PDB file of C-alpha atoms and ligand atoms in Angstrom:
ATOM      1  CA  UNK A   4     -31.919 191.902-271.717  1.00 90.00           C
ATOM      2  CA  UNK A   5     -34.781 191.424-269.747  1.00 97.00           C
ATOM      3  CA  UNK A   6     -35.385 188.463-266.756  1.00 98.00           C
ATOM      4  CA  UNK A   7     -38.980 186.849-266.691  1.00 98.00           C
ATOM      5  CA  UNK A   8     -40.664 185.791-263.160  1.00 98.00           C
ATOM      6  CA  UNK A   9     -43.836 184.397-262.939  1.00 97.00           C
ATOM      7  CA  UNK A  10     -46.399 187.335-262.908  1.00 97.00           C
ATOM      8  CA  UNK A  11     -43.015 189.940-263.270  1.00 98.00           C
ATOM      9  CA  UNK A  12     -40.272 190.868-265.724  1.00 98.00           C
ATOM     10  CA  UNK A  13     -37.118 192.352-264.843  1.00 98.00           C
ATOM     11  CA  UNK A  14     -36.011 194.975-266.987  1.00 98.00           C
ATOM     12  CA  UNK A  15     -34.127 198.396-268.217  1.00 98.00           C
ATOM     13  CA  UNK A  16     -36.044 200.871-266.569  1.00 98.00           C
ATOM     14  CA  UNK A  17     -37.716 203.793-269.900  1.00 97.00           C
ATOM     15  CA  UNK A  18     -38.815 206.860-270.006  1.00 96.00           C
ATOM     16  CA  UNK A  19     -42.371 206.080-270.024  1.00 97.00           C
ATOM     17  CA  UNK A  20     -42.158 204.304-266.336  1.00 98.00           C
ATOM     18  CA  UNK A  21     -41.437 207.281-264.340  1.00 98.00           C
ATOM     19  CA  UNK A  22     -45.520 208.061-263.842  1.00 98.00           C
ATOM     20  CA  UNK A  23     -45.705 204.374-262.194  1.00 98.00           C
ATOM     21  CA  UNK A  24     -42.405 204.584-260.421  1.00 98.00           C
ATOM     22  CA  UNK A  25     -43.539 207.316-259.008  1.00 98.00           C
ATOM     23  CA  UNK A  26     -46.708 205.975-258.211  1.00 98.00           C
ATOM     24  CA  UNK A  27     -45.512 203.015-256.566  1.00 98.00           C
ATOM     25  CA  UNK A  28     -42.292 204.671-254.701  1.00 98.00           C
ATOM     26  CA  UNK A  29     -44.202 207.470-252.857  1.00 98.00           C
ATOM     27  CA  UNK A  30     -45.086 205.633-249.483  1.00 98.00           C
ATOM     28  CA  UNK A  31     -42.776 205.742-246.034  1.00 98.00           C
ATOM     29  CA  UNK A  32     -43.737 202.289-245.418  1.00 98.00           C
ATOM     30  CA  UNK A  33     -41.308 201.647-248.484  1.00 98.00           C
ATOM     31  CA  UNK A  34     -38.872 203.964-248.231  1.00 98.00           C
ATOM     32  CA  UNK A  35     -38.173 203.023-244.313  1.00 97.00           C
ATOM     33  CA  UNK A  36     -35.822 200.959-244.750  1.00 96.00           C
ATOM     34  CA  UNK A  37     -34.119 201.885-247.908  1.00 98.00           C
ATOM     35  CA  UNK A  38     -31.346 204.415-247.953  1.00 97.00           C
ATOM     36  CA  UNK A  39     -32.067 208.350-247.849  1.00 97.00           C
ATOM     37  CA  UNK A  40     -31.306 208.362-251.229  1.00 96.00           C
ATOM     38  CA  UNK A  41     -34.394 206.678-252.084  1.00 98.00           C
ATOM     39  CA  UNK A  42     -36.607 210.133-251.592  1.00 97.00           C
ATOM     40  CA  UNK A  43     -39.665 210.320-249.723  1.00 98.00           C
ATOM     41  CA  UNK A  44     -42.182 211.747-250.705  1.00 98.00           C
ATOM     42  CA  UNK A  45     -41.431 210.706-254.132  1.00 98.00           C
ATOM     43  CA  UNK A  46     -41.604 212.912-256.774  1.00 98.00           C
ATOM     44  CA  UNK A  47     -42.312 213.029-260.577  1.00 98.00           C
ATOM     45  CA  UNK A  48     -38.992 214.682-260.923  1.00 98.00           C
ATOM     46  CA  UNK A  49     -37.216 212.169-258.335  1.00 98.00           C
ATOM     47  CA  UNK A  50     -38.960 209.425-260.762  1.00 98.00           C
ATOM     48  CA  UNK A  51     -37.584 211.445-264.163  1.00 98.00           C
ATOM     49  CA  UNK A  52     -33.975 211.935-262.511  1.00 98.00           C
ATOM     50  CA  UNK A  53     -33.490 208.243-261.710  1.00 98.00           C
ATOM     51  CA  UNK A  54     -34.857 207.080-265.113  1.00 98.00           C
ATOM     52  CA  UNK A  55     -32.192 209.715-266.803  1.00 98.00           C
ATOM     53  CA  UNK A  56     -29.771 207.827-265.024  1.00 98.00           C
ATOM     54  CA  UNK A  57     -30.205 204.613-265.283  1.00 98.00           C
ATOM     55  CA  UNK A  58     -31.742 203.977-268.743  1.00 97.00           C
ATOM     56  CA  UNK A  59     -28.829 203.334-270.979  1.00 97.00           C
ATOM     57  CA  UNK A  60     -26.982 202.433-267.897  1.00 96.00           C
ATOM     58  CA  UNK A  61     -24.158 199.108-269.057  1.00 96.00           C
ATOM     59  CA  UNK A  62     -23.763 196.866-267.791  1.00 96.00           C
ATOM     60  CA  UNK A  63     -27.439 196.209-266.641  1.00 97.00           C
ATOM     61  CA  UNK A  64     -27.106 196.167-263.039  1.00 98.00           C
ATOM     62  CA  UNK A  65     -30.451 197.902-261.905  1.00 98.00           C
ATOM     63  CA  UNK A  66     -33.688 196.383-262.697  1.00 98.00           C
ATOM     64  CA  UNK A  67     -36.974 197.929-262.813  1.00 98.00           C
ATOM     65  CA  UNK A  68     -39.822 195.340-261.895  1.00 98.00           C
ATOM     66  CA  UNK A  69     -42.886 195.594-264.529  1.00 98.00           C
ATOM     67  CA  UNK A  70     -45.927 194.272-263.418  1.00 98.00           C
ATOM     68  CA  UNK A  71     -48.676 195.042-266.514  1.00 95.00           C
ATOM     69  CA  UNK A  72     -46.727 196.690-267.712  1.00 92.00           C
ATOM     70  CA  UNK A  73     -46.102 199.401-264.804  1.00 98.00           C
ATOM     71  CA  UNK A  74     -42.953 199.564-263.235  1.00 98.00           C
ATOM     72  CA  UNK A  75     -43.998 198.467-259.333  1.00 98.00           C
ATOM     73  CA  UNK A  76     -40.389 197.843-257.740  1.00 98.00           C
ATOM     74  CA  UNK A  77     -36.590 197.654-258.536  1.00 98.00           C
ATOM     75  CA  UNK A  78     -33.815 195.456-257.873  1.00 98.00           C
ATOM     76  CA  UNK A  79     -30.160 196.433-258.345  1.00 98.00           C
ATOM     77  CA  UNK A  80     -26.899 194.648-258.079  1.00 98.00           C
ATOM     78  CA  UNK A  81     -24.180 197.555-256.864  1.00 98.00           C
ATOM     79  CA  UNK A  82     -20.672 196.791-258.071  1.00 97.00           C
ATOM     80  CA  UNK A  83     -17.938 197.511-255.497  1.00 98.00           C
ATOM     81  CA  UNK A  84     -14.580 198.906-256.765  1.00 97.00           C
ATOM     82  CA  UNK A  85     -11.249 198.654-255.913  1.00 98.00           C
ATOM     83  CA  UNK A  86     -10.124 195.161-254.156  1.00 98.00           C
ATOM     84  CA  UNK A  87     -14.003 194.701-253.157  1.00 98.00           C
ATOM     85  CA  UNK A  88     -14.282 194.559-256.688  1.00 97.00           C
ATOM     86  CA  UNK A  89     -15.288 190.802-256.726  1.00 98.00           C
ATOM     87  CA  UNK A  90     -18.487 191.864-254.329  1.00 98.00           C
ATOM     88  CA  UNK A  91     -22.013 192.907-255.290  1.00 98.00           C
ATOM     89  CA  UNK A  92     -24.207 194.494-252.852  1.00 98.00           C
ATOM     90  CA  UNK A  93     -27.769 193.140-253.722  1.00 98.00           C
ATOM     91  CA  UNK A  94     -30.638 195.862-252.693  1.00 98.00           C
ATOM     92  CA  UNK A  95     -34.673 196.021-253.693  1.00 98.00           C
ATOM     93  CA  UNK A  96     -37.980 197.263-252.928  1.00 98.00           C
ATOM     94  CA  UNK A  97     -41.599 196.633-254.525  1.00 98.00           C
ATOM     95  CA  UNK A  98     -45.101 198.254-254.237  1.00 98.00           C
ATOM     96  CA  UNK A  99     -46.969 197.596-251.246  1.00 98.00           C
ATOM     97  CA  UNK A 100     -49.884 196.067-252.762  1.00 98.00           C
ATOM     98  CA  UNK A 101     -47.599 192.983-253.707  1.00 98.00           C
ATOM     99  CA  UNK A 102     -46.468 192.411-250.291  1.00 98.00           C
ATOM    100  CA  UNK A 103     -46.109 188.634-249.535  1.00 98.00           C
ATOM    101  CA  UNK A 104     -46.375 187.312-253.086  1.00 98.00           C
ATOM    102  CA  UNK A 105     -43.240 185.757-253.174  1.00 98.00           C
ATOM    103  CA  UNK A 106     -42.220 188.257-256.126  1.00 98.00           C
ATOM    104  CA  UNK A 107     -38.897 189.773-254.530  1.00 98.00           C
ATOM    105  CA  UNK A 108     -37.614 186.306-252.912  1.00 98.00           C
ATOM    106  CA  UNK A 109     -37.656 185.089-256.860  1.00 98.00           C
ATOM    107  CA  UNK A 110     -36.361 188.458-258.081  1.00 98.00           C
ATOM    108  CA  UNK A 111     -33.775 187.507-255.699  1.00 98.00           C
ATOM    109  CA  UNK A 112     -32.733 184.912-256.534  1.00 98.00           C
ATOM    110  CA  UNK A 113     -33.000 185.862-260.766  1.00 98.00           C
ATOM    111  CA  UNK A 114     -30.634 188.907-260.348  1.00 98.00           C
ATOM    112  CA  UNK A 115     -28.462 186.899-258.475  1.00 98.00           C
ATOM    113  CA  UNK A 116     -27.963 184.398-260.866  1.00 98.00           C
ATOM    114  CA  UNK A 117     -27.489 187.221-263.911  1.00 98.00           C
ATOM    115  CA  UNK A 118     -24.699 188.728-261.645  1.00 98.00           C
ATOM    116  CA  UNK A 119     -22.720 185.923-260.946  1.00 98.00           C
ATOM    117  CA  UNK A 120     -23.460 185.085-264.958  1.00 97.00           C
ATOM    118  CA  UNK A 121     -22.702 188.106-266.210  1.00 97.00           C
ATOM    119  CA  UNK A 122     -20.901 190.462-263.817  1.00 96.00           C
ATOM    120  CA  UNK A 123     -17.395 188.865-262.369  1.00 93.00           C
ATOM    121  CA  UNK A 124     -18.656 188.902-259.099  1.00 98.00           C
ATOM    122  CA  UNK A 125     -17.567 186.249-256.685  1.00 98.00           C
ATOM    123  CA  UNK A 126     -19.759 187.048-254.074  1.00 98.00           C
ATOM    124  CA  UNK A 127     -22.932 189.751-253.297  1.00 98.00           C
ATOM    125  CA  UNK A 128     -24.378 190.415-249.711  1.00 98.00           C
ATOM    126  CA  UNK A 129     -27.033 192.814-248.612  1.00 98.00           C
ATOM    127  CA  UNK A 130     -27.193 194.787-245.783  1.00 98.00           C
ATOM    128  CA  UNK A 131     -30.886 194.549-243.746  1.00 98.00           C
ATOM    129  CA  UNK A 132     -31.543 197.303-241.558  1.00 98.00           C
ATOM    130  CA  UNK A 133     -32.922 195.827-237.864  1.00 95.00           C
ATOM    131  CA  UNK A 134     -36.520 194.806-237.576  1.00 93.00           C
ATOM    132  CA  UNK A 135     -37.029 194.503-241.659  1.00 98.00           C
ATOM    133  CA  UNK A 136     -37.691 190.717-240.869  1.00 98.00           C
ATOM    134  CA  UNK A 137     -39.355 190.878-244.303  1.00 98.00           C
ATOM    135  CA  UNK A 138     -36.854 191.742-245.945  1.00 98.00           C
ATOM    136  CA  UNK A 139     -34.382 188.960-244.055  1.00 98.00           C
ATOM    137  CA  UNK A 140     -36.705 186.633-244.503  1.00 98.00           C
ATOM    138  CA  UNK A 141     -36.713 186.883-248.281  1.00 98.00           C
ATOM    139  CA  UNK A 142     -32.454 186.681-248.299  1.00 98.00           C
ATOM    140  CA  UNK A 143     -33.016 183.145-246.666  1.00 98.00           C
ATOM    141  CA  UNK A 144     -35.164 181.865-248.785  1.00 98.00           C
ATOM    142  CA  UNK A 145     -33.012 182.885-251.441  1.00 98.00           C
ATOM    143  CA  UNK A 146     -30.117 181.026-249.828  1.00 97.00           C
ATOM    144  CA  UNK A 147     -27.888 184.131-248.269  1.00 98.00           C
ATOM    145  CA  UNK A 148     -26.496 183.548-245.470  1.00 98.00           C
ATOM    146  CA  UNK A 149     -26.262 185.632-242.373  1.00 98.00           C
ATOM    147  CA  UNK A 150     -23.005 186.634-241.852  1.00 98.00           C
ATOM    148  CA  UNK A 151     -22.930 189.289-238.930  1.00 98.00           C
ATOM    149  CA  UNK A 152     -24.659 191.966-237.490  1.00 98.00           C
ATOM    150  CA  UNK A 153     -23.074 195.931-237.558  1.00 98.00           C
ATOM    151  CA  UNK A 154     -23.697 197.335-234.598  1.00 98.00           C
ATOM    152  CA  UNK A 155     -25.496 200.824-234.546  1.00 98.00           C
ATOM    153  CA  UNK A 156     -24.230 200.944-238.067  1.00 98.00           C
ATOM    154  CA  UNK A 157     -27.094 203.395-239.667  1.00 98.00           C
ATOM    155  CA  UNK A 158     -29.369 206.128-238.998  1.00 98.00           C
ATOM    156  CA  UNK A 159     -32.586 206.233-240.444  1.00 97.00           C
ATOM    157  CA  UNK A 160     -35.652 208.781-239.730  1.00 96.00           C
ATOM    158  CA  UNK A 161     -33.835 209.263-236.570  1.00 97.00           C
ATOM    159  CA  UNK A 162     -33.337 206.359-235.413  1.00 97.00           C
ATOM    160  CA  UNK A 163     -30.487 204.512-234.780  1.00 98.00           C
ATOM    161  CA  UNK A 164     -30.358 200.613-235.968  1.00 97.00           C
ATOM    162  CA  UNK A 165     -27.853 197.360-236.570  1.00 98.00           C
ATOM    163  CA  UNK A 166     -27.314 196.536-240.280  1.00 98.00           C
ATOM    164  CA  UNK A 167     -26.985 192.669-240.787  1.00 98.00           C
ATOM    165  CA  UNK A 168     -24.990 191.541-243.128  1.00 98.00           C
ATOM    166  CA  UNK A 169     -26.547 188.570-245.099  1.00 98.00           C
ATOM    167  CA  UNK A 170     -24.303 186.920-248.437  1.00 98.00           C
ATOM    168  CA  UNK A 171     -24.254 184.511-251.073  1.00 98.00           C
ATOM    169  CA  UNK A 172     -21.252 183.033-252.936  1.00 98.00           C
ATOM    170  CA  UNK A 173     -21.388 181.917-256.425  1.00 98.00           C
ATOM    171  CA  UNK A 174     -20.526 177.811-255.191  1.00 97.00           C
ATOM    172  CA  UNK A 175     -23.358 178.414-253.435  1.00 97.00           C
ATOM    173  CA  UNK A 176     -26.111 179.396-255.817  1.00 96.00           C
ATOM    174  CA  UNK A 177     -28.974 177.583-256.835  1.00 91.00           C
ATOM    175  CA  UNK A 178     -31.107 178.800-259.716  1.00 88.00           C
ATOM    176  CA  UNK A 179     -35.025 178.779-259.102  1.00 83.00           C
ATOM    177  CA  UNK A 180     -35.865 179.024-255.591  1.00 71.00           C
TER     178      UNK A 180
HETATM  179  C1  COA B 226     -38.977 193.548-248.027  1.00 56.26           C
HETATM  180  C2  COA B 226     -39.752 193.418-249.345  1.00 56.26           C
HETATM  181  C3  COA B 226     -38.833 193.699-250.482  1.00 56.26           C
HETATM  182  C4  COA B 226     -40.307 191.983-249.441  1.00 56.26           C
HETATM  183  O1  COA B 226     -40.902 191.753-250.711  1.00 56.26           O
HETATM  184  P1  COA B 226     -42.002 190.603-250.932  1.00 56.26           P
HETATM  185  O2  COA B 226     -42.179 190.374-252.391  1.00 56.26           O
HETATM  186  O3  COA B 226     -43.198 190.920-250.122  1.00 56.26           O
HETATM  187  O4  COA B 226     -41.250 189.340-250.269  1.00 56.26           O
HETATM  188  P2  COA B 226     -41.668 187.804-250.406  1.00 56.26           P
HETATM  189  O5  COA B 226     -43.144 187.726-250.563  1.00 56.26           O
HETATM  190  O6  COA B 226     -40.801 187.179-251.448  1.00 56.26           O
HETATM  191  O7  COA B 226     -41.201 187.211-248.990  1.00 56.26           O
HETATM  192  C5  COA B 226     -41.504 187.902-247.787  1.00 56.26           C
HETATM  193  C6  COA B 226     -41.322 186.940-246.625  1.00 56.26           C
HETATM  194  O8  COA B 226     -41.248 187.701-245.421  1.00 56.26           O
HETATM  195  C7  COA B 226     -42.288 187.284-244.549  1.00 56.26           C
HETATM  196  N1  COA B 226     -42.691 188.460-243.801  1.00 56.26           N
HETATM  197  C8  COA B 226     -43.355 189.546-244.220  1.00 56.26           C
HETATM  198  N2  COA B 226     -43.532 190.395-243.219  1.00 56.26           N
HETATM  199  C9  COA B 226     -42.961 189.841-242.141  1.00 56.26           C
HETATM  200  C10 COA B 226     -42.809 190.216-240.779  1.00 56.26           C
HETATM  201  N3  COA B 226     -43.280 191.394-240.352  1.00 56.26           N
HETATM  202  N4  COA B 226     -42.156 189.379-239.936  1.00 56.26           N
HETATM  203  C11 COA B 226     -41.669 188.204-240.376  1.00 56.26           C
HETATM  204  N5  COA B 226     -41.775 187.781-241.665  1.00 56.26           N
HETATM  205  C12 COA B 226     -42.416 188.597-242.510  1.00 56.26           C
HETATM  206  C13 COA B 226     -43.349 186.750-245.460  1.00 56.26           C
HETATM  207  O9  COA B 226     -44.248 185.914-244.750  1.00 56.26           O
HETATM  208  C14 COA B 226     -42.487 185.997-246.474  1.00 56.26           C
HETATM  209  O10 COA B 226     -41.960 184.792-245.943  1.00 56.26           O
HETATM  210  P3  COA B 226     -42.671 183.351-246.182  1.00 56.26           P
HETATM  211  O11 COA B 226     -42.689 183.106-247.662  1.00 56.26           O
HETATM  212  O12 COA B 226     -41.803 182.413-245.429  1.00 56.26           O
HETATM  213  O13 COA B 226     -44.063 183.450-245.628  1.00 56.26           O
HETATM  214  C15 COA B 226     -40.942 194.422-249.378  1.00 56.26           C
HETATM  215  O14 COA B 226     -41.689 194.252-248.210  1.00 56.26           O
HETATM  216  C16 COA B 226     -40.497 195.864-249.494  1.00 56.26           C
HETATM  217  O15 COA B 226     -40.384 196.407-250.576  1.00 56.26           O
HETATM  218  N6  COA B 226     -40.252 196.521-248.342  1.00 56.26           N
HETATM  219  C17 COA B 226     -39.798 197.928-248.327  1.00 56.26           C
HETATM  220  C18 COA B 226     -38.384 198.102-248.903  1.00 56.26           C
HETATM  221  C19 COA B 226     -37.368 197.183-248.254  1.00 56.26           C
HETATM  222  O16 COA B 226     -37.441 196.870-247.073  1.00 56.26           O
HETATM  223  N7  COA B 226     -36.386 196.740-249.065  1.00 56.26           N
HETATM  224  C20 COA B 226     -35.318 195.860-248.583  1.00 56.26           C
HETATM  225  C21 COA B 226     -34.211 196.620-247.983  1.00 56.26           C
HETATM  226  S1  COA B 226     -32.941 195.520-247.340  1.00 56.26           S
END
């Protein structure tokens, strides 16, 4: 199963992509505003453990993004259990030097359509630690909605920061923004 964008194509991460992930991942100005389990510096080994995880991983819920062929980003849809179980929680990152190419706002909105597809989710929402206008800027365009802010609701590198809660639900979805 693989998604194509234009210049990108979503796909089960391999073996061979841990060199590039690693490549790509090792830089604070990426990792800032991911969670702590996204390592930093990035290793070869962090690179090789996350590829062992996630390469036979079924349902295909995390997505490595392969630009020539190099893996320069991912994009996951997290499945929550229990009575959240009809929720995804969206997250992503790509390499710097592909900043403001409109690449994760379509990746966005691809994955998003594959999980309500494919998944049984009713609804997904990502949470968009304060100051990562970037990153809520792409969840607009891709027609989430901001729902809410949390309130001092993480801790990263120290500091203290709101989470806001942007979501989409599946009536609301539009393929190809
Ligand atoms: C956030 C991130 C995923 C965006 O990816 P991208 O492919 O560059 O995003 P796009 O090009 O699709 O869209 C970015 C939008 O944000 C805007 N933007 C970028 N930096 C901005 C800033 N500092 N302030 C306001 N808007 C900003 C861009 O102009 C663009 O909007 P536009 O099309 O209206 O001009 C990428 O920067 C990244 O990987 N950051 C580190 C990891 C991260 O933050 N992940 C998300 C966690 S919630």
């Amino acid at each position: 199963m693989e998604l194509q964008g234009e210049g990108f194509t979503l796909r089960q991460i391999r073996l061979t992509d841990a060199a590039s992930l690693q490549k790509h991942a090792d830089n604070p100005k990426v990792s800032a505003f991911l969670m702590d389990r996204f390592p930093s510096p990035y290793t070869l080994a962090d690179a090789e453990f996350w590829v062992n995880l996630m390469q036979h991983k079924q349902p295909l819920t995390h997505f490595a993004i392969a630009i020539n062929n190099e893996v320069c980003g991912g994009i996951a849809i997290e499945l929550m259990n229990d009575v959240n179980r009809i929720t995804g929680e969206i997250g992503y990152w790509l390499a710097e030097q592909y900043w403001g190419q409109g690449i994760i706002t379509q990746a966005v909105n691809l994955v998003t359509g594959y999980a309500f597809k494919n998944l049984s989710v009713l609804r997904i929402q990502a949470g968009v630690y304060h100051k990562n206008t970037a990153s809520m800027r792409v969840l607009e365009k891709a027609g989430y909605t901001k729902e809410g802010v949390l309130r001092n609701a993480v801790i990263k590198n120290g500091v203290v920061m709101d989470k806001h809660v942007y979501a989409i639900l599946k009536e609301e979805y539009q393929q190809g923004i």
